[in-house]
Amino acid sequence: MIVVRSDRFVKVFKKLGSKEEQKRIICALELMGRDFRHPSLRVKRIQGTEALWEASASMDLRIVFEMTEDAIYLYRCGQHDILNRL
């Protein structure tokens, strides 16, 4: 499956608090590319949206994305509270 990063995703990714957070996001993205249903990602639809999903990179890091048949479109990443700002 193809993973496509939005400009906003790249901008937010670069501003993450530490290299460790970036590393966790990268590991989660690699796993999403292989198997987005992997249990450690805890993928679920974001309540109140039609097309947006969230995946966990760690206990407090989230990735917001949209899925199509052939691609995953990345929109945001960051602390769990990014879900409150969608």
XYZ file of C-alpha atoms in Angstrom, residues 2-14 64-66 72-77:
22
model
C 1.267 3.475 -0.902
C 1.717 6.026 1.900
C 1.265 9.691 0.847
C 2.309 12.520 3.205
C 0.506 15.855 3.090
C 2.499 19.079 3.406
C 0.857 19.660 6.787
C 1.923 16.207 7.992
C 5.543 16.880 7.014
C 5.496 20.286 8.741
C 4.051 18.879 11.983
C 6.402 15.875 11.868
C 9.442 18.160 11.683
C -4.318 10.901 11.539
C -4.922 9.512 8.068
C -7.428 8.607 5.374
C -2.932 5.838 2.943
C -3.003 9.663 3.040
C -1.282 11.105 6.120
C -2.714 14.355 7.489
C -1.317 14.952 10.987
C 0.779 13.415 13.716
